[in-house]
mmCIF file of C-alpha atoms in Angstrom:
data_model
loop_
_atom_site.group_PDB
_atom_site.id
_atom_site.type_symbol
_atom_site.label_atom_id
_atom_site.label_comp_id
_atom_site.label_asym_id
_atom_site.label_seq_id
_atom_site.Cartn_x
_atom_site.Cartn_y
_atom_site.Cartn_z
ATOM 1 C CA MET A 197 0.000 0.000 0.000
ATOM 2 C CA PRO A 198 2.806 2.476 0.411
ATOM 3 C CA ILE A 199 2.841 4.888 -2.519
ATOM 4 C CA VAL A 200 6.097 6.748 -2.980
ATOM 5 C CA ASN A 201 6.489 9.819 -5.165
ATOM 6 C CA ILE A 202 9.972 11.169 -5.837
ATOM 7 C CA ASP A 203 10.443 14.562 -7.501
ATOM 8 C CA PHE A 204 13.912 15.378 -8.798
ATOM 9 C CA LEU A 205 15.577 17.407 -11.510
ATOM 10 C CA GLU A 206 15.857 15.636 -14.865
ATOM 11 C CA GLY A 207 19.166 14.099 -15.785
ATOM 12 C CA ARG A 208 19.195 10.864 -13.808
ATOM 13 C CA THR A 209 19.961 7.768 -15.837
ATOM 14 C CA LEU A 210 17.843 4.689 -16.205
ATOM 15 C CA GLU A 211 20.380 2.825 -14.068
ATOM 16 C CA GLN A 212 19.990 5.312 -11.228
ATOM 17 C CA LYS A 213 16.205 4.976 -11.337
ATOM 18 C CA LYS A 214 16.456 1.179 -11.339
ATOM 19 C CA GLU A 215 18.714 1.177 -8.334
ATOM 20 C CA MET A 216 16.605 3.653 -6.364
ATOM 21 C CA ALA A 217 13.415 1.714 -7.130
ATOM 22 C CA LYS A 218 14.981 -1.573 -6.047
ATOM 23 C CA ARG A 219 16.613 -0.384 -2.836
ATOM 24 C CA ILE A 220 13.844 1.927 -1.624
ATOM 25 C CA THR A 221 11.326 -0.877 -2.134
ATOM 26 C CA GLU A 222 13.506 -3.224 -0.062
ATOM 27 C CA ILE A 223 13.733 -0.772 2.813
ATOM 28 C CA ILE A 224 10.036 0.047 2.925
ATOM 29 C CA SER A 225 9.095 -3.611 2.618
ATOM 30 C CA GLU A 226 11.432 -4.516 5.466
ATOM 31 C CA VAL A 227 10.723 -1.621 7.828
ATOM 32 C CA ALA A 228 6.991 -1.187 7.226
ATOM 33 C CA GLU A 229 6.487 -4.953 6.994
ATOM 34 C CA VAL A 230 4.626 -5.093 3.715
ATOM 35 C CA ALA A 231 5.130 -7.249 0.623
ATOM 36 C CA PRO A 232 7.425 -5.633 -1.999
ATOM 37 C CA GLU A 233 4.605 -5.975 -4.567
ATOM 38 C CA VAL A 234 2.481 -3.362 -2.778
ATOM 39 C CA VAL A 235 5.237 -0.763 -2.745
ATOM 40 C CA TRP A 236 4.569 1.491 -5.725
ATOM 41 C CA ILE A 237 7.086 4.171 -6.678
ATOM 42 C CA LYS A 238 6.647 7.066 -9.099
ATOM 43 C CA PHE A 239 9.476 9.260 -10.342
ATOM 44 C CA ASN A 240 8.625 12.770 -11.434
ATOM 45 C CA GLU A 241 11.376 14.514 -13.409
ATOM 46 C CA MET A 242 11.374 18.301 -13.361
ATOM 47 C CA LYS A 243 12.973 20.726 -15.765
ATOM 48 C CA LYS A 244 15.328 23.200 -14.076
ATOM 49 C CA GLU A 245 13.044 26.065 -14.984
ATOM 50 C CA ASN A 246 10.254 24.402 -13.029
ATOM 51 C CA PHE A 247 11.980 24.248 -9.665
ATOM 52 C CA SER A 248 12.849 27.122 -7.365
ATOM 53 C CA THR A 249 14.599 27.461 -4.012
ATOM 54 C CA GLY A 250 15.104 30.767 -2.247
ATOM 55 C CA GLY A 251 12.947 32.458 -4.874
ATOM 56 C CA LYS A 252 15.225 31.557 -7.803
ATOM 57 C CA LEU A 253 14.633 29.057 -10.574
ATOM 58 C CA LYS A 254 17.334 26.389 -10.853
ATOM 59 C CA SER A 255 17.813 27.399 -14.495
ATOM 60 C CA ASP A 256 19.077 30.757 -13.216
ATOM 61 C CA ASN A 257 21.717 29.404 -10.876
ATOM 62 C CA MET B 173 -14.074 21.705 -4.754
ATOM 63 C CA PRO B 174 -13.107 18.130 -5.267
ATOM 64 C CA ILE B 175 -9.717 17.972 -6.968
ATOM 65 C CA VAL B 176 -8.935 14.647 -8.582
ATOM 66 C CA ASN B 177 -5.481 13.603 -9.728
ATOM 67 C CA ILE B 178 -5.078 10.444 -11.777
ATOM 68 C CA ASP B 179 -1.633 8.987 -12.458
ATOM 69 C CA PHE B 180 -1.379 6.338 -15.146
ATOM 70 C CA LEU B 181 1.097 5.002 -17.657
ATOM 71 C CA GLU B 182 1.165 6.877 -20.967
ATOM 72 C CA GLY B 183 -0.655 5.383 -23.909
ATOM 73 C CA ARG B 184 -4.281 6.261 -23.206
ATOM 74 C CA THR B 185 -6.096 7.940 -26.076
ATOM 75 C CA LEU B 186 -7.828 11.277 -26.048
ATOM 76 C CA GLU B 187 -11.157 9.424 -26.212
ATOM 77 C CA GLN B 188 -10.341 7.457 -23.073
ATOM 78 C CA LYS B 189 -9.439 10.636 -21.203
ATOM 79 C CA LYS B 190 -12.642 12.329 -22.351
ATOM 80 C CA GLU B 191 -14.744 9.455 -21.174
ATOM 81 C CA MET B 192 -13.031 9.154 -17.804
ATOM 82 C CA ALA B 193 -13.311 12.914 -17.213
ATOM 83 C CA LYS B 194 -17.005 12.926 -18.068
ATOM 84 C CA ARG B 195 -18.038 9.883 -16.074
ATOM 85 C CA ILE B 196 -15.898 10.456 -12.991
ATOM 86 C CA THR B 197 -17.218 14.016 -12.792
ATOM 87 C CA GLU B 198 -20.789 12.724 -12.927
ATOM 88 C CA ILE B 199 -20.215 10.267 -10.104
ATOM 89 C CA ILE B 200 -18.480 12.728 -7.803
ATOM 90 C CA SER B 201 -21.064 15.393 -8.507
ATOM 91 C CA GLU B 202 -23.885 12.972 -7.751
ATOM 92 C CA VAL B 203 -22.409 11.218 -4.709
ATOM 93 C CA ALA B 204 -20.642 14.147 -3.058
ATOM 94 C CA GLU B 205 -23.501 16.517 -3.964
ATOM 95 C CA VAL B 206 -21.476 19.251 -5.621
ATOM 96 C CA ALA B 207 -21.923 21.054 -8.940
ATOM 97 C CA PRO B 208 -20.014 19.413 -11.824
ATOM 98 C CA GLU B 209 -18.232 22.734 -12.448
ATOM 99 C CA VAL B 210 -16.289 22.464 -9.191
ATOM 100 C CA VAL B 211 -14.995 18.979 -9.951
ATOM 101 C CA TRP B 212 -11.497 19.474 -11.362
ATOM 102 C CA ILE B 213 -9.591 16.504 -12.765
ATOM 103 C CA LYS B 214 -5.914 16.299 -13.696
ATOM 104 C CA PHE B 215 -4.366 13.437 -15.621
ATOM 105 C CA ASN B 216 -0.679 12.746 -15.097
ATOM 106 C CA GLU B 217 0.869 10.445 -17.686
ATOM 107 C CA MET B 218 3.974 8.547 -16.634
ATOM 108 C CA LYS B 219 6.647 6.952 -18.777
ATOM 109 C CA LYS B 220 7.189 3.255 -18.034
ATOM 110 C CA GLU B 221 10.667 3.956 -16.753
ATOM 111 C CA ASN B 222 9.180 6.271 -14.128
ATOM 112 C CA PHE B 223 6.933 3.749 -12.416
ATOM 113 C CA SER B 224 7.941 0.805 -10.274
ATOM 114 C CA THR B 225 6.080 -1.956 -8.453
ATOM 115 C CA GLY B 226 7.804 -4.638 -6.425
ATOM 116 C CA GLY B 227 11.114 -2.834 -6.914
ATOM 117 C CA LYS B 228 11.086 -3.109 -10.722
ATOM 118 C CA LEU B 229 10.537 -0.385 -13.283
ATOM 119 C CA LYS B 230 7.652 -1.084 -15.686
ATOM 120 C CA SER B 231 10.100 -0.631 -18.581
ATOM 121 C CA ASP B 232 11.875 -3.771 -17.350
ATOM 122 C CA ASN B 233 8.850 -6.022 -17.277
ATOM 123 C CA MET C 160 -1.504 1.063 -12.003
ATOM 124 C CA PRO C 161 -3.779 4.046 -11.998
ATOM 125 C CA ILE C 162 -3.403 5.952 -8.743
ATOM 126 C CA VAL C 163 -6.253 8.310 -7.966
ATOM 127 C CA ASN C 164 -6.078 11.040 -5.340
ATOM 128 C CA ILE C 165 -9.250 12.915 -4.427
ATOM 129 C CA ASP C 166 -9.101 16.047 -2.271
ATOM 130 C CA PHE C 167 -12.370 17.303 -0.811
ATOM 131 C CA LEU C 168 -13.661 19.194 2.185
ATOM 132 C CA GLU C 169 -14.314 17.034 5.237
ATOM 133 C CA GLY C 170 -17.882 16.029 5.970
ATOM 134 C CA ARG C 171 -18.487 13.189 3.535
ATOM 135 C CA THR C 172 -19.852 10.030 5.101
ATOM 136 C CA LEU C 173 -18.363 6.570 4.984
ATOM 137 C CA GLU C 174 -21.189 5.564 2.623
ATOM 138 C CA GLN C 175 -20.290 8.316 0.185
ATOM 139 C CA LYS C 176 -16.643 7.260 0.187
ATOM 140 C CA LYS C 177 -17.606 3.625 -0.372
ATOM 141 C CA GLU C 178 -19.773 4.504 -3.311
ATOM 142 C CA MET C 179 -17.218 6.790 -4.918
ATOM 143 C CA ALA C 180 -14.455 4.176 -4.500
ATOM 144 C CA LYS C 181 -16.600 1.446 -6.035
ATOM 145 C CA ARG C 182 -17.929 3.391 -9.001
ATOM 146 C CA ILE C 183 -14.760 5.295 -9.899
ATOM 147 C CA THR C 184 -12.832 2.012 -9.851
ATOM 148 C CA GLU C 185 -15.387 0.469 -12.217
ATOM 149 C CA ILE C 186 -15.097 3.320 -14.704
ATOM 150 C CA ILE C 187 -11.311 3.424 -14.734
ATOM 151 C CA SER C 188 -11.085 -0.344 -14.993
ATOM 152 C CA GLU C 189 -13.508 -0.346 -17.920
ATOM 153 C CA VAL C 190 -12.238 2.682 -19.814
ATOM 154 C CA ALA C 191 -8.493 2.297 -19.216
ATOM 155 C CA GLU C 192 -8.734 -1.485 -19.549
ATOM 156 C CA VAL C 193 -6.962 -2.469 -16.364
ATOM 157 C CA ALA C 194 -7.912 -4.922 -13.617
ATOM 158 C CA PRO C 195 -9.877 -3.314 -10.750
ATOM 159 C CA GLU C 196 -7.207 -4.566 -8.308
ATOM 160 C CA VAL C 197 -4.609 -2.169 -9.714
ATOM 161 C CA VAL C 198 -6.837 0.887 -9.334
ATOM 162 C CA TRP C 199 -5.784 2.513 -6.058
ATOM 163 C CA ILE C 200 -7.769 5.449 -4.675
ATOM 164 C CA LYS C 201 -6.814 7.813 -1.854
ATOM 165 C CA PHE C 202 -9.203 10.283 -0.261
ATOM 166 C CA ASN C 203 -7.715 13.376 1.330
ATOM 167 C CA GLU C 204 -10.120 15.291 3.569
ATOM 168 C CA MET C 205 -9.393 18.968 4.085
ATOM 169 C CA LYS C 206 -10.550 21.287 6.843
ATOM 170 C CA LYS C 207 -12.351 24.383 5.581
ATOM 171 C CA GLU C 208 -9.582 26.598 6.871
ATOM 172 C CA ASN C 209 -7.122 24.733 4.647
ATOM 173 C CA PHE C 210 -8.804 25.427 1.325
ATOM 174 C CA SER C 211 -9.073 28.725 -0.511
ATOM 175 C CA THR C 212 -10.669 29.873 -3.744
ATOM 176 C CA GLY C 213 -10.518 33.435 -4.998
ATOM 177 C CA GLY C 214 -8.128 34.287 -2.172
ATOM 178 C CA LYS C 215 -10.586 33.403 0.611
ATOM 179 C CA LEU C 216 -10.502 30.448 2.982
ATOM 180 C CA LYS C 217 -13.672 28.339 2.883
ATOM 181 C CA SER C 218 -14.001 28.875 6.649
ATOM 182 C CA ASP C 219 -14.578 32.561 5.900
ATOM 183 C CA ASN C 220 -17.388 32.105 3.411
ATOM 184 C CA MET D 15 10.302 23.765 4.916
ATOM 185 C CA PRO D 16 7.288 24.931 3.012
ATOM 186 C CA ILE D 17 6.967 22.967 -0.219
ATOM 187 C CA VAL D 18 4.775 24.606 -2.828
ATOM 188 C CA ASN D 19 3.426 22.810 -5.886
ATOM 189 C CA ILE D 20 1.678 24.826 -8.578
ATOM 190 C CA ASP D 21 -0.226 23.075 -11.368
ATOM 191 C CA PHE D 22 -1.212 25.182 -14.363
ATOM 192 C CA LEU D 23 -1.837 24.819 -18.076
ATOM 193 C CA GLU D 24 1.272 25.024 -20.230
ATOM 194 C CA GLY D 25 1.994 28.285 -22.001
ATOM 195 C CA ARG D 26 3.459 30.453 -19.251
ATOM 196 C CA THR D 27 6.773 32.089 -20.102
ATOM 197 C CA LEU D 28 10.025 31.768 -18.256
ATOM 198 C CA GLU D 29 9.580 35.358 -17.095
ATOM 199 C CA GLN D 30 6.211 34.573 -15.540
ATOM 200 C CA LYS D 31 7.669 31.590 -13.697
ATOM 201 C CA LYS D 32 10.570 33.676 -12.423
ATOM 202 C CA GLU D 33 8.263 36.350 -11.115
ATOM 203 C CA MET D 34 5.897 33.904 -9.436
ATOM 204 C CA ALA D 35 8.794 32.034 -7.808
ATOM 205 C CA LYS D 36 10.324 35.248 -6.493
ATOM 206 C CA ARG D 37 7.169 36.858 -5.159
ATOM 207 C CA ILE D 38 5.522 33.751 -3.703
ATOM 208 C CA THR D 39 8.760 32.946 -1.879
ATOM 209 C CA GLU D 40 8.833 36.462 -0.408
ATOM 210 C CA ILE D 41 5.262 36.194 0.885
ATOM 211 C CA ILE D 42 5.676 32.763 2.434
ATOM 212 C CA SER D 43 8.987 33.719 3.980
ATOM 213 C CA GLU D 44 7.465 36.872 5.472
ATOM 214 C CA VAL D 45 4.116 35.469 6.633
ATOM 215 C CA ALA D 46 5.220 32.022 7.775
ATOM 216 C CA GLU D 47 8.453 33.416 9.214
ATOM 217 C CA VAL D 48 10.905 31.080 7.555
ATOM 218 C CA ALA D 49 14.121 31.740 5.614
ATOM 219 C CA PRO D 50 13.580 32.106 1.837
ATOM 220 C CA GLU D 51 16.083 29.274 1.279
ATOM 221 C CA VAL D 52 13.706 26.704 2.752
ATOM 222 C CA VAL D 53 10.815 27.711 0.507
ATOM 223 C CA TRP D 54 10.836 25.214 -2.367
ATOM 224 C CA ILE D 55 8.505 25.714 -5.311
ATOM 225 C CA LYS D 56 7.681 23.256 -8.094
ATOM 226 C CA PHE D 57 5.774 24.166 -11.246
ATOM 227 C CA ASN D 58 3.851 21.413 -12.991
ATOM 228 C CA GLU D 59 2.724 22.297 -16.508
ATOM 229 C CA MET D 60 -0.278 20.413 -17.852
ATOM 230 C CA LYS D 61 -1.378 19.881 -21.428
ATOM 231 C CA LYS D 62 -4.944 21.037 -22.129
ATOM 232 C CA GLU D 63 -6.019 17.483 -22.790
ATOM 233 C CA ASN D 64 -4.916 16.540 -19.276
ATOM 234 C CA PHE D 65 -7.142 18.937 -17.375
ATOM 235 C CA SER D 66 -10.901 18.829 -17.016
ATOM 236 C CA THR D 67 -13.496 21.004 -15.294
ATOM 237 C CA GLY D 68 -17.208 20.253 -15.318
ATOM 238 C CA GLY D 69 -16.471 16.922 -17.020
ATOM 239 C CA LYS D 70 -14.874 18.480 -20.102
ATOM 240 C CA LEU D 71 -11.223 18.482 -21.129
ATOM 241 C CA LYS D 72 -9.795 21.968 -21.669
ATOM 242 C CA SER D 73 -8.752 20.885 -25.180
ATOM 243 C CA ASP D 74 -12.477 20.603 -25.979
ATOM 244 C CA ASN D 75 -13.447 24.100 -24.899
ATOM 245 C CA MET E 126 -7.017 26.758 -13.214
ATOM 246 C CA PRO E 127 -3.884 27.064 -11.165
ATOM 247 C CA ILE E 128 -3.983 24.625 -8.265
ATOM 248 C CA VAL E 129 -1.553 25.411 -5.479
ATOM 249 C CA ASN E 130 -0.616 22.953 -2.742
ATOM 250 C CA ILE E 131 1.439 24.189 0.194
ATOM 251 C CA ASP E 132 2.942 21.715 2.665
ATOM 252 C CA PHE E 133 4.262 23.129 5.928
ATOM 253 C CA LEU E 134 4.758 22.103 9.533
ATOM 254 C CA GLU E 135 1.716 22.591 11.729
ATOM 255 C CA GLY E 136 1.609 25.620 13.968
ATOM 256 C CA ARG E 137 0.601 28.394 11.602
ATOM 257 C CA THR E 138 -2.349 30.484 12.748
ATOM 258 C CA LEU E 139 -5.585 31.076 10.922
ATOM 259 C CA GLU E 140 -4.451 34.647 10.300
ATOM 260 C CA GLN E 141 -1.262 33.471 8.608
ATOM 261 C CA LYS E 142 -3.231 31.128 6.350
ATOM 262 C CA LYS E 143 -5.674 33.890 5.443
ATOM 263 C CA GLU E 144 -2.890 36.245 4.520
ATOM 264 C CA MET E 145 -0.994 33.665 2.461
ATOM 265 C CA ALA E 146 -4.170 32.648 0.611
ATOM 266 C CA LYS E 147 -5.041 36.262 -0.191
ATOM 267 C CA ARG E 148 -1.617 37.421 -1.318
ATOM 268 C CA ILE E 149 -0.569 34.310 -3.236
ATOM 269 C CA THR E 150 -3.878 34.414 -5.119
ATOM 270 C CA GLU E 151 -3.256 38.055 -6.045
ATOM 271 C CA ILE E 152 0.208 37.311 -7.420
ATOM 272 C CA ILE E 153 -0.823 34.300 -9.449
ATOM 273 C CA SER E 154 -3.873 36.082 -10.787
ATOM 274 C CA GLU E 155 -1.749 39.066 -11.813
ATOM 275 C CA VAL E 156 1.284 37.255 -13.218
ATOM 276 C CA ALA E 157 -0.437 34.283 -14.852
ATOM 277 C CA GLU E 158 -3.347 36.473 -16.012
ATOM 278 C CA VAL E 159 -6.205 34.397 -14.675
ATOM 279 C CA ALA E 160 -9.260 35.355 -12.631
ATOM 280 C CA PRO E 161 -8.714 35.048 -8.851
ATOM 281 C CA GLU E 162 -11.713 32.692 -8.679
ATOM 282 C CA VAL E 163 -9.852 29.967 -10.565
ATOM 283 C CA VAL E 164 -6.853 30.062 -8.236
ATOM 284 C CA TRP E 165 -7.397 27.222 -5.756
ATOM 285 C CA ILE E 166 -5.047 26.823 -2.799
ATOM 286 C CA LYS E 167 -4.733 23.869 -0.426
ATOM 287 C CA PHE E 168 -2.743 23.927 2.793
ATOM 288 C CA ASN E 169 -1.398 20.635 4.077
ATOM 289 C CA GLU E 170 -0.194 20.756 7.682
ATOM 290 C CA MET E 171 2.384 18.157 8.683
ATOM 291 C CA LYS E 172 3.308 16.903 12.116
ATOM 292 C CA LYS E 173 7.019 17.242 12.921
ATOM 293 C CA GLU E 174 7.383 13.480 13.051
ATOM 294 C CA ASN E 175 6.183 13.298 9.452
ATOM 295 C CA PHE E 176 8.846 15.486 7.891
ATOM 296 C CA SER E 177 12.523 14.730 7.457
ATOM 297 C CA THR E 178 15.509 16.606 6.051
ATOM 298 C CA GLY E 179 19.002 15.160 5.903
ATOM 299 C CA GLY E 180 17.630 11.825 7.106
ATOM 300 C CA LYS E 181 16.299 13.176 10.417
ATOM 301 C CA LEU E 182 12.702 13.714 11.472
ATOM 302 C CA LYS E 183 11.945 17.296 12.547
ATOM 303 C CA SER E 184 10.679 15.920 15.862
ATOM 304 C CA ASP E 185 14.268 14.816 16.580
ATOM 305 C CA ASN E 186 15.924 18.175 15.996
ATOM 306 C CA MET F 96 16.375 18.756 -4.304
ATOM 307 C CA PRO F 97 14.742 15.374 -4.296
ATOM 308 C CA ILE F 98 11.356 15.611 -2.579
ATOM 309 C CA VAL F 99 9.932 12.298 -1.455
ATOM 310 C CA ASN F 100 6.322 11.770 -0.437
ATOM 311 C CA ILE F 101 5.313 8.472 1.127
ATOM 312 C CA ASP F 102 1.629 7.619 1.625
ATOM 313 C CA PHE F 103 0.837 4.673 3.898
ATOM 314 C CA LEU F 104 -1.885 3.482 6.227
ATOM 315 C CA GLU F 105 -1.641 4.838 9.765
ATOM 316 C CA GLY F 106 -0.185 2.591 12.411
ATOM 317 C CA ARG F 107 3.547 2.858 11.800
ATOM 318 C CA THR F 108 5.596 3.718 14.866
ATOM 319 C CA LEU F 109 7.934 6.632 15.319
ATOM 320 C CA GLU F 110 10.842 4.186 15.167
ATOM 321 C CA GLN F 111 9.725 2.894 11.782
ATOM 322 C CA LYS F 112 9.465 6.435 10.421
ATOM 323 C CA LYS F 113 12.918 7.295 11.766
ATOM 324 C CA GLU F 114 14.462 4.285 10.138
ATOM 325 C CA MET F 115 12.758 4.824 6.782
ATOM 326 C CA ALA F 116 13.764 8.512 6.762
ATOM 327 C CA LYS F 117 17.377 7.691 7.560
ATOM 328 C CA ARG F 118 17.857 4.837 5.114
ATOM 329 C CA ILE F 119 15.893 6.263 2.184
ATOM 330 C CA THR F 120 17.869 9.503 2.492
ATOM 331 C CA GLU F 121 21.136 7.541 2.402
ATOM 332 C CA ILE F 122 20.141 5.686 -0.760
ATOM 333 C CA ILE F 123 18.945 8.745 -2.636
ATOM 334 C CA SER F 124 21.972 10.751 -1.574
ATOM 335 C CA GLU F 125 24.289 7.964 -2.736
ATOM 336 C CA VAL F 126 22.557 7.002 -5.980
ATOM 337 C CA ALA F 127 21.410 10.432 -7.155
ATOM 338 C CA GLU F 128 24.632 12.042 -5.934
ATOM 339 C CA VAL F 129 23.158 14.834 -3.877
ATOM 340 C CA ALA F 130 23.889 16.004 -0.340
ATOM 341 C CA PRO F 131 21.656 14.345 2.307
ATOM 342 C CA GLU F 132 20.520 17.819 3.432
ATOM 343 C CA VAL F 133 18.621 18.399 0.194
ATOM 344 C CA VAL F 134 16.680 15.149 0.446
ATOM 345 C CA TRP F 135 13.312 16.076 1.962
ATOM 346 C CA ILE F 136 10.858 13.360 2.940
ATOM 347 C CA LYS F 137 7.195 13.716 3.877
ATOM 348 C CA PHE F 138 5.100 10.942 5.375
ATOM 349 C CA ASN F 139 1.367 11.044 4.804
ATOM 350 C CA GLU F 140 -0.637 8.721 7.052
ATOM 351 C CA MET F 141 -4.024 7.627 5.768
ATOM 352 C CA LYS F 142 -6.990 6.262 7.679
ATOM 353 C CA LYS F 143 -8.194 2.876 6.410
ATOM 354 C CA GLU F 144 -11.454 4.419 5.302
ATOM 355 C CA ASN F 145 -9.525 6.774 3.039
ATOM 356 C CA PHE F 146 -7.770 4.157 0.940
ATOM 357 C CA SER F 147 -9.296 1.793 -1.594
ATOM 358 C CA THR F 148 -7.959 -0.969 -3.833
ATOM 359 C CA GLY F 149 -10.131 -2.942 -6.215
ATOM 360 C CA GLY F 150 -13.066 -0.646 -5.412
ATOM 361 C CA LYS F 151 -13.122 -1.469 -1.692
ATOM 362 C CA LEU F 152 -12.110 0.689 1.238
ATOM 363 C CA LYS F 153 -9.447 -0.887 3.447
ATOM 364 C CA SER F 154 -11.796 -0.420 6.419
ATOM 365 C CA ASP F 155 -14.138 -2.938 4.755
ATOM 366 C CA ASN F 156 -11.595 -5.698 4.289
#
């Protein structure tokens, strides 16, 4: 039942996504005591011009 | 006031989106007793490499 | 795989949630052609003071 | 710590995003009394066919 | 059409929410050139034990 | 910059949250190559009557 959403800036490789999906699922399954099959993970890739910290878009840094 | 967000894998047609928007709005309007105009629905289409169940990306299945 | 999130103001009954869950799942399963088991729905109930339209909290209307 | 997510239809310019990021950060920092650096803002641009009000996709209006 | 979601730690007053709702709506309406009525804002208050930065829950700091 | 949101049914202990926050931050920091400080994690606890799979609320199972 855990639903995980991860927002990050675009640029991560397929390999990085695979590894995050695999290892985060293992942790949640182990710690929250649920079957791995019910851990669903979504990645949401953002363009730099769509993310701001301190009032500044990342595309401006 | 109801705000609905629906995440699914990409590949649905415009017709499928139209039909889901129409029918889900009808149900919520009827059951929650609100005007259809205040039912807002967002669709969020995900690439297969951005969705994982059981620790595996959908692009790997 | 579809994940549905529905935000609404608190005050809906358990019966209303049951009916929305059942009927929205049926529609998505039928239209998007997925098994009902992979349609996951979350309800998120908001207090009136946590929702604003037109710059005004609902608790002020 | 405030995390702001803003969904809107695509078509806003980079300048509009910059100005919204800057001014919304200032307000939250001032009113919620937090440093601007911990105000994170994400913009999520939607295609017209992915947003519906009153049961109709915006691409149909 | 803009939908704004703001996550923050609980503890803000009703007055702070009112002011943020009012002023953020004004900015978005002005900059994105939409009527204030279609700017919808949700506040999501988190308990300190439900928010982590740097691997530590806020309730532990 | 990664922002993680984890939805699960209520009932997890503070210890479980601590451990998930710590270990998920380590993985993301390592794999995505970002400082742990910019990994922000939110937990969202749902009541059983607010989560449905297969058209049935968890409170009915």
